[in-house]
Coordinates of C-alpha atoms and ligand atoms in Angstrom, one line a residue:
M13 CA 133.8 -89.6 13.4
M14 CA 134.8 -86.4 11.7
A15 CA 134.4 -85.9 8.1
N16 CA 134.7 -83.1 5.5
I17 CA 131.8 -82.7 3.1
T18 CA 131.8 -80.1 0.3
V19 CA 128.2 -79.1 -0.6
L20 CA 127.6 -77.8 -4.1
G21 CA 123.9 -76.4 -4.2
G22 CA 124.4 -75.4 -7.9
D23 CA 121.3 -73.9 -9.8
G24 CA 117.5 -73.9 -10.0
I25 CA 116.2 -76.3 -7.4
G26 CA 119.7 -77.6 -6.5
P27 CA 120.2 -75.3 -3.5
E28 CA 116.5 -76.1 -2.3
V29 CA 116.9 -79.7 -2.3
T30 CA 120.6 -79.7 -1.1
R31 CA 119.4 -77.8 2.0
E32 CA 117.3 -80.8 2.9
G33 CA 120.1 -83.3 2.3
V34 CA 122.2 -81.2 4.6
R35 CA 119.5 -81.2 7.2
A36 CA 119.4 -85.0 7.2
L37 CA 123.2 -85.2 7.5
Q38 CA 123.1 -82.8 10.4
E39 CA 120.5 -84.8 12.2
V40 CA 122.5 -88.0 11.7
G41 CA 125.6 -86.1 13.1
R42 CA 123.6 -85.0 16.1
L43 CA 122.0 -88.4 16.9
F44 CA 125.0 -90.5 16.3
G45 CA 127.7 -88.1 17.6
H46 CA 129.6 -87.4 14.3
E47 CA 131.1 -84.2 13.3
F48 CA 130.3 -83.3 9.6
V49 CA 132.3 -80.2 8.6
L50 CA 130.2 -78.8 5.6
T51 CA 131.8 -76.4 3.2
E52 CA 129.5 -74.8 0.5
C53 CA 131.0 -73.7 -2.8
D54 CA 129.8 -72.2 -6.1
F55 CA 129.4 -74.6 -8.9
G56 CA 127.7 -74.6 -12.4
G57 CA 125.7 -71.5 -13.5
I58 CA 126.1 -69.6 -10.3
A59 CA 129.9 -70.1 -10.5
I60 CA 129.9 -68.7 -14.1
D61 CA 128.0 -65.7 -12.8
N62 CA 130.3 -65.3 -9.7
H63 CA 133.7 -66.5 -11.0
N64 CA 133.4 -66.7 -14.8
D65 CA 134.1 -70.5 -14.4
P66 CA 131.7 -73.3 -13.9
L67 CA 134.3 -75.1 -11.7
P68 CA 136.4 -72.4 -10.0
A69 CA 139.8 -73.5 -8.6
T70 CA 138.6 -72.9 -5.0
T71 CA 135.6 -75.2 -5.6
L72 CA 137.7 -77.9 -7.1
A73 CA 140.3 -77.7 -4.3
S74 CA 137.6 -78.1 -1.7
C75 CA 136.2 -81.1 -3.6
L76 CA 139.5 -82.7 -3.9
A77 CA 140.2 -82.2 -0.1
A78 CA 136.8 -83.5 1.0
D79 CA 135.8 -87.0 2.0
A80 CA 132.7 -86.7 -0.1
I81 CA 130.7 -84.1 -2.0
L82 CA 127.0 -83.5 -2.1
L83 CA 125.7 -81.9 -5.2
G84 CA 122.2 -80.5 -6.1
A85 CA 121.8 -79.9 -9.8
I86 CA 123.3 -77.3 -12.3
G87 CA 122.2 -75.7 -15.5
G88 CA 119.3 -73.6 -16.8
P89 CA 118.2 -71.5 -19.6
K90 CA 120.4 -68.5 -18.5
W91 CA 123.5 -70.5 -19.4
S92 CA 122.1 -72.6 -22.4
A93 CA 122.5 -70.3 -25.4
P94 CA 123.7 -72.2 -28.4
D95 CA 126.7 -69.8 -28.6
A96 CA 127.5 -69.8 -24.9
K97 CA 131.2 -69.9 -24.2
L98 CA 131.0 -71.1 -20.7
R99 CA 128.5 -74.0 -19.9
P100 CA 127.6 -75.4 -16.4
E101 CA 127.8 -79.0 -17.9
T102 CA 131.4 -78.6 -18.8
G103 CA 132.2 -78.0 -15.1
L104 CA 130.4 -81.3 -14.2
L105 CA 132.2 -83.4 -16.7
R106 CA 135.6 -81.8 -15.6
L107 CA 134.6 -82.4 -11.9
R108 CA 133.9 -86.1 -12.5
R109 CA 137.1 -86.4 -14.4
E110 CA 139.3 -84.6 -11.8
L111 CA 137.7 -86.8 -9.0
G112 CA 138.3 -89.9 -11.1
V113 CA 134.7 -91.2 -10.4
Y114 CA 134.2 -93.6 -13.2
A115 CA 131.2 -95.7 -11.8
N116 CA 127.8 -94.1 -11.3
L117 CA 125.5 -96.0 -9.1
R118 CA 121.8 -95.4 -9.4
P119 CA 119.6 -97.6 -7.2
V120 CA 115.9 -97.7 -8.3
A121 CA 113.5 -99.1 -5.8
V122 CA 109.8 -98.9 -5.9
H123 CA 108.3 -97.9 -2.5
P124 CA 105.2 -100.0 -1.9
A125 CA 103.0 -96.9 -1.2
L126 CA 103.9 -95.4 -4.5
A127 CA 103.4 -98.5 -6.8
D128 CA 100.1 -97.1 -7.8
S129 CA 101.3 -93.7 -8.7
T130 CA 103.8 -94.5 -11.6
T131 CA 102.8 -94.4 -15.3
L132 CA 103.2 -98.1 -15.4
K133 CA 100.9 -100.8 -14.0
A134 CA 101.3 -101.5 -10.3
E135 CA 101.9 -105.2 -10.8
V136 CA 104.7 -104.5 -13.1
V137 CA 106.7 -102.1 -10.8
R138 CA 105.8 -103.6 -7.4
G139 CA 109.0 -105.1 -5.9
V140 CA 111.4 -103.4 -8.2
D141 CA 114.8 -103.2 -6.5
L142 CA 117.7 -102.7 -8.9
V143 CA 121.0 -100.7 -9.3
F144 CA 122.5 -99.3 -12.3
V145 CA 126.2 -99.0 -12.5
R146 CA 127.0 -96.7 -15.4
E147 CA 130.5 -96.1 -16.7
L148 CA 130.9 -92.4 -16.3
T149 CA 134.3 -91.1 -17.7
G150 CA 134.8 -93.0 -21.0
G151 CA 132.9 -93.8 -24.3
I152 CA 131.4 -91.4 -26.8
Y153 CA 130.9 -88.3 -24.4
F154 CA 134.7 -88.1 -23.8
G155 CA 135.9 -89.1 -27.3
A156 CA 137.4 -86.7 -30.0
K157 CA 134.8 -84.6 -31.8
T158 CA 134.8 -83.1 -35.3
R159 CA 132.4 -80.7 -36.8
D160 CA 132.3 -78.7 -40.1
A161 CA 129.2 -77.3 -41.9
D162 CA 127.9 -80.6 -43.3
S163 CA 129.3 -83.3 -41.1
A164 CA 130.1 -84.2 -37.5
S165 CA 131.6 -87.1 -35.6
D166 CA 132.0 -88.2 -32.0
L167 CA 134.5 -91.0 -31.3
C168 CA 133.5 -93.8 -29.0
S169 CA 136.3 -95.7 -27.5
Y170 CA 137.0 -97.9 -24.4
S171 CA 140.1 -99.5 -23.0
A172 CA 139.9 -103.0 -21.4
A173 CA 141.2 -101.4 -18.2
E174 CA 138.2 -99.0 -18.2
V175 CA 135.7 -101.9 -18.6
E176 CA 137.5 -104.0 -16.0
R177 CA 137.4 -101.4 -13.2
V178 CA 133.6 -100.7 -13.6
T179 CA 132.9 -104.4 -13.9
R180 CA 134.5 -104.9 -10.5
V181 CA 132.4 -102.2 -9.0
A182 CA 129.3 -103.9 -10.3
G183 CA 130.6 -107.4 -9.4
R184 CA 131.2 -106.4 -5.7
L185 CA 127.7 -104.8 -5.5
A186 CA 126.0 -107.9 -7.1
Q187 CA 127.9 -110.1 -4.4
A188 CA 126.4 -107.8 -1.6
R189 CA 122.9 -108.1 -3.1
R190 CA 121.1 -110.9 -5.0
R191 CA 124.2 -112.1 -7.0
K192 CA 122.9 -111.4 -10.5
L193 CA 124.5 -109.1 -13.0
T194 CA 123.1 -107.9 -16.3
S195 CA 125.5 -106.4 -18.7
I196 CA 124.1 -104.2 -21.5
D197 CA 125.8 -103.5 -24.8
K198 CA 125.3 -103.4 -28.6
S199 CA 127.8 -106.1 -29.5
N200 CA 126.0 -107.1 -32.6
V201 CA 127.0 -103.7 -34.1
L202 CA 129.7 -101.9 -32.1
E203 CA 133.3 -102.9 -31.7
T204 CA 133.5 -101.2 -28.3
S205 CA 130.5 -103.4 -27.2
R206 CA 132.3 -106.6 -28.3
L207 CA 135.3 -105.6 -26.3
W208 CA 132.8 -104.7 -23.3
R209 CA 131.2 -108.1 -23.4
E210 CA 134.5 -110.0 -23.7
V211 CA 136.0 -108.1 -20.6
V212 CA 132.9 -108.3 -18.5
T213 CA 132.7 -112.1 -19.2
R214 CA 136.3 -112.6 -18.3
V215 CA 136.3 -110.5 -15.1
M216 CA 133.1 -111.9 -13.7
K217 CA 134.2 -115.5 -14.5
S218 CA 137.6 -115.2 -12.7
E219 CA 136.8 -112.7 -9.9
F220 CA 133.1 -113.2 -9.2
P221 CA 132.2 -116.8 -10.1
D222 CA 129.3 -116.8 -7.5
V223 CA 127.4 -114.0 -9.6
A224 CA 125.1 -115.1 -12.3
V225 CA 125.8 -113.1 -15.4
E226 CA 123.5 -112.2 -18.4
H227 CA 124.3 -110.0 -21.5
I228 CA 121.5 -108.1 -23.2
L229 CA 121.5 -105.8 -26.2
V230 CA 120.7 -102.2 -25.3
D231 CA 117.6 -102.2 -27.6
A232 CA 116.1 -105.3 -25.9
A233 CA 117.1 -103.9 -22.5
A234 CA 115.1 -100.8 -23.0
M235 CA 112.1 -103.1 -23.5
H236 CA 112.7 -105.5 -20.8
L237 CA 113.2 -102.7 -18.3
I238 CA 109.5 -101.7 -18.4
R239 CA 108.2 -105.2 -19.2
R240 CA 109.9 -107.2 -16.4
P241 CA 111.8 -104.7 -14.2
T242 CA 111.7 -106.9 -11.1
D243 CA 114.0 -109.5 -12.8
F244 CA 117.0 -107.1 -12.6
D245 CA 119.4 -106.9 -9.7
V246 CA 122.7 -105.1 -10.7
I247 CA 123.0 -103.7 -14.3
V248 CA 126.3 -102.6 -15.7
T249 CA 126.6 -100.6 -18.9
E250 CA 128.7 -98.0 -20.8
N251 CA 128.3 -94.2 -20.6
M252 CA 125.7 -93.3 -23.2
F253 CA 123.5 -96.4 -22.8
G254 CA 123.5 -95.8 -19.1
D255 CA 122.6 -92.1 -19.4
I256 CA 119.5 -93.0 -21.4
L257 CA 118.4 -96.2 -19.6
T258 CA 118.8 -94.7 -16.1
D259 CA 116.3 -92.0 -16.9
E260 CA 113.9 -94.6 -18.2
A261 CA 114.5 -96.7 -15.0
S262 CA 113.8 -93.8 -12.7
M263 CA 110.3 -93.6 -14.0
L264 CA 109.7 -97.0 -12.4
A265 CA 110.0 -95.2 -9.1
G266 CA 107.3 -92.7 -10.0
S267 CA 109.3 -89.4 -10.1
L268 CA 112.7 -88.1 -11.2
G269 CA 112.7 -86.5 -7.8
L270 CA 113.0 -89.8 -5.8
S271 CA 116.1 -91.3 -7.2
P272 CA 119.7 -90.9 -5.7
S273 CA 123.0 -91.5 -7.3
A274 CA 126.6 -92.1 -6.2
S275 CA 129.7 -91.5 -8.4
L276 CA 132.6 -93.6 -7.2
G277 CA 136.3 -94.1 -8.2
D278 CA 139.1 -96.2 -6.7
G279 CA 139.3 -94.5 -3.3
K280 CA 136.4 -93.8 -0.8
R281 CA 135.8 -90.2 -2.0
G282 CA 132.5 -90.0 -4.0
L283 CA 130.2 -87.4 -5.6
Y284 CA 126.6 -87.7 -4.6
E285 CA 123.6 -86.1 -6.3
P286 CA 119.9 -86.7 -7.1
I287 CA 119.5 -87.9 -10.7
H288 CA 117.3 -84.9 -11.7
G289 CA 118.4 -81.6 -13.2
S290 CA 117.8 -78.0 -12.0
A291 CA 114.1 -78.1 -13.0
P292 CA 114.0 -74.4 -13.9
D293 CA 110.2 -74.8 -14.3
I294 CA 109.7 -75.1 -10.5
A295 CA 112.8 -73.4 -9.3
G296 CA 112.1 -70.9 -6.4
K297 CA 108.6 -72.3 -5.7
G298 CA 109.6 -74.5 -2.7
I299 CA 107.8 -77.5 -4.2
A300 CA 110.7 -79.6 -5.4
N301 CA 110.9 -83.2 -4.1
P302 CA 114.0 -83.4 -1.8
V303 CA 113.9 -87.3 -1.4
G304 CA 116.5 -88.0 -4.2
T305 CA 118.9 -85.7 -2.5
I306 CA 118.3 -87.1 1.0
L307 CA 118.8 -90.5 -0.3
S308 CA 122.0 -89.4 -2.0
A309 CA 123.1 -88.2 1.5
A310 CA 122.5 -91.7 2.7
L311 CA 124.6 -93.3 -0.1
L312 CA 127.3 -90.8 0.9
L313 CA 127.3 -92.0 4.4
R314 CA 127.4 -95.7 3.3
H315 CA 130.0 -95.5 0.5
S316 CA 132.4 -92.7 1.4
L317 CA 132.2 -92.7 5.3
G318 CA 131.5 -96.3 5.9
L319 CA 128.4 -95.4 8.0
A320 CA 126.0 -98.1 6.9
V321 CA 123.8 -97.9 10.1
E322 CA 123.4 -94.2 9.7
A323 CA 122.6 -94.6 5.9
A324 CA 119.9 -97.1 6.8
A325 CA 118.5 -94.7 9.3
I326 CA 118.0 -92.1 6.7
E327 CA 116.5 -94.7 4.3
R328 CA 114.1 -95.9 7.0
A329 CA 113.0 -92.4 7.7
V330 CA 112.2 -91.8 4.0
A331 CA 110.3 -95.0 3.8
T332 CA 108.3 -94.2 6.9
A333 CA 107.6 -90.7 5.7
L334 CA 106.2 -92.1 2.3
D335 CA 104.2 -94.8 4.2
R336 CA 102.6 -92.1 6.3
G337 CA 101.5 -90.3 3.1
L338 CA 104.1 -87.4 2.9
R339 CA 103.9 -86.3 -0.7
T340 CA 105.5 -83.4 -2.5
A341 CA 103.6 -82.1 -5.6
D342 CA 105.3 -84.4 -8.0
I343 CA 103.9 -87.5 -6.4
A344 CA 100.8 -86.0 -4.6
A345 CA 98.2 -87.4 -7.1
G346 CA 95.4 -85.1 -6.0
G347 CA 96.2 -85.1 -2.3
R348 CA 97.6 -82.1 -0.3
P349 CA 101.3 -81.7 -1.2
V350 CA 103.9 -80.5 1.3
S351 CA 106.7 -78.1 0.5
T352 CA 110.4 -79.1 0.0
A353 CA 111.3 -77.8 3.5
E354 CA 108.3 -79.5 5.1
A355 CA 109.2 -82.8 3.5
G356 CA 112.9 -82.3 4.5
A357 CA 111.9 -81.4 8.1
A358 CA 109.5 -84.3 8.5
I359 CA 112.0 -86.8 7.2
A360 CA 114.8 -85.4 9.5
A361 CA 112.4 -85.8 12.4
L362 CA 111.8 -89.5 11.6
I363 CA 115.6 -90.3 11.6
T364 CA 116.2 -92.5 14.7
K365 CA 119.0 -94.7 15.9
V366 CA 116.9 -97.9 15.9
Ligands
LIG18 P1 115.1 -81.8 -15.0 O1 115.4 -83.1 -14.3 O2 115.7 -80.6 -14.3 O3 113.4 -81.7 -15.0 C1 112.6 -82.4 -15.7 C2 111.2 -82.4 -15.1 O4 111.2 -83.1 -13.9 C3 110.7 -81.0 -14.9 O5 109.3 -80.9 -15.2 C4 111.0 -80.8 -13.4 O6 110.1 -79.9 -12.8 C5 110.8 -82.2 -12.9 N1 111.6 -82.5 -11.7 C6 113.0 -82.6 -11.7 N2 113.4 -82.8 -10.4 C7 112.3 -82.7 -9.6 C8 112.1 -82.7 -8.2 N3 113.2 -82.9 -7.4 N4 110.9 -82.6 -7.8 C9 109.8 -82.3 -8.5 N5 109.9 -82.3 -9.9 C10 111.2 -82.5 -10.4 O7 115.5 -81.9 -16.5 P2 115.5 -80.7 -17.7 O8 114.3 -79.9 -17.5 O9 115.6 -81.5 -19.0 O10 116.8 -80.0 -17.4 C11 116.8 -78.7 -16.7 C12 118.2 -78.3 -16.5 O11 119.0 -79.2 -15.7 C13 119.0 -78.2 -17.8 O12 119.8 -77.1 -17.9 C14 119.8 -79.5 -17.8 O13 121.1 -79.4 -18.5 C15 120.1 -79.6 -16.3 N6 120.5 -81.0 -15.9 C16 121.4 -81.0 -15.0 C17 121.7 -82.3 -14.4 C18 122.8 -82.3 -13.2 O14 123.0 -81.3 -12.6 N7 123.4 -83.5 -13.0 C19 121.1 -83.5 -14.8 C20 120.1 -83.3 -15.9 C21 119.8 -82.1 -16.3

């Protein structure tokens, strides 16, 4: 097949890890006979420097015309001054909105060889295999804001339609997995959460009757995630709760550098990125873990291009590499770490057709 993929390296370690995601895609293209046309564009801080706009019109046009977008990470101290007029993050929020990607999928799976290297007990994390579906374009991050010298407010609002569409993404995912959905809200306090619970209950009952549904309050969910993480299959939640809980959940896997994400809307086009940021503290050193980006490339193949076999080939290569002891510095635990490029090359070399 032929597909157009826009590549946004971004800032800090973004370009370093994206290079390895691209390497994996190119290897898949070569092995399976696909033509991936890759277009690199400036986005984030580098786009502020080069174009005075974190999301230049040419970058947005390329993303809108693409089948999928692979993103590294954006941001850094250079663009973070409190009085900064242009911020990389504004570009990211705008890109998500322009692409209409309202569901953010974040799988968290603990690789058996890494169960001992997380901050939690191995018996708690062994066997964790869950997916968060975070609502991405509504809620408090997008509501009206006010600010004067002594007070501030951020409006949190959701429509039933916004909750319905993200529930359907989660319901379909649960049907393809272990048929269990956990919905997280704060319905004992928030009106938006009462609507959320009502809509999730209705949609799941009428459209996904074969999926078991449970509702948990967000404070209890934060606790259960580190107490009994293997109990979860698919988790759906609103924007801010998802933002916070997915970072907590990523630590089950051992490092921020290991986890991928996919942001999806109604069509096939999606935005794929590792869950970590631009890591200015290690940028330019060539030691960042590229696995989150490489696994994001696998999600891109599966969700936007319908290439499930090719996606599984990348995931298998990552698993084999970790099994054989391939470790970047963040997960090396005293062993000899490999560089970002060495890790990417080793994983690409392990991609096979069967
Ligand atoms: P971060 O995720 O960049 O880094 C947190 C810690 O994890 C750092 O110690 C870093 O070295 C480490 N880390 C992150 N990714 C790693 C990898 N692949 N391999 C090894 N170690 C890794 O978070 P932060 O330091 O809070 O934020 C830095 C910048 O990134 C900020 O400007 C922030 O706004 C931005 N950010 C961007 C995104 C995004 O692009 N979607 C997401 C989060 C943060």
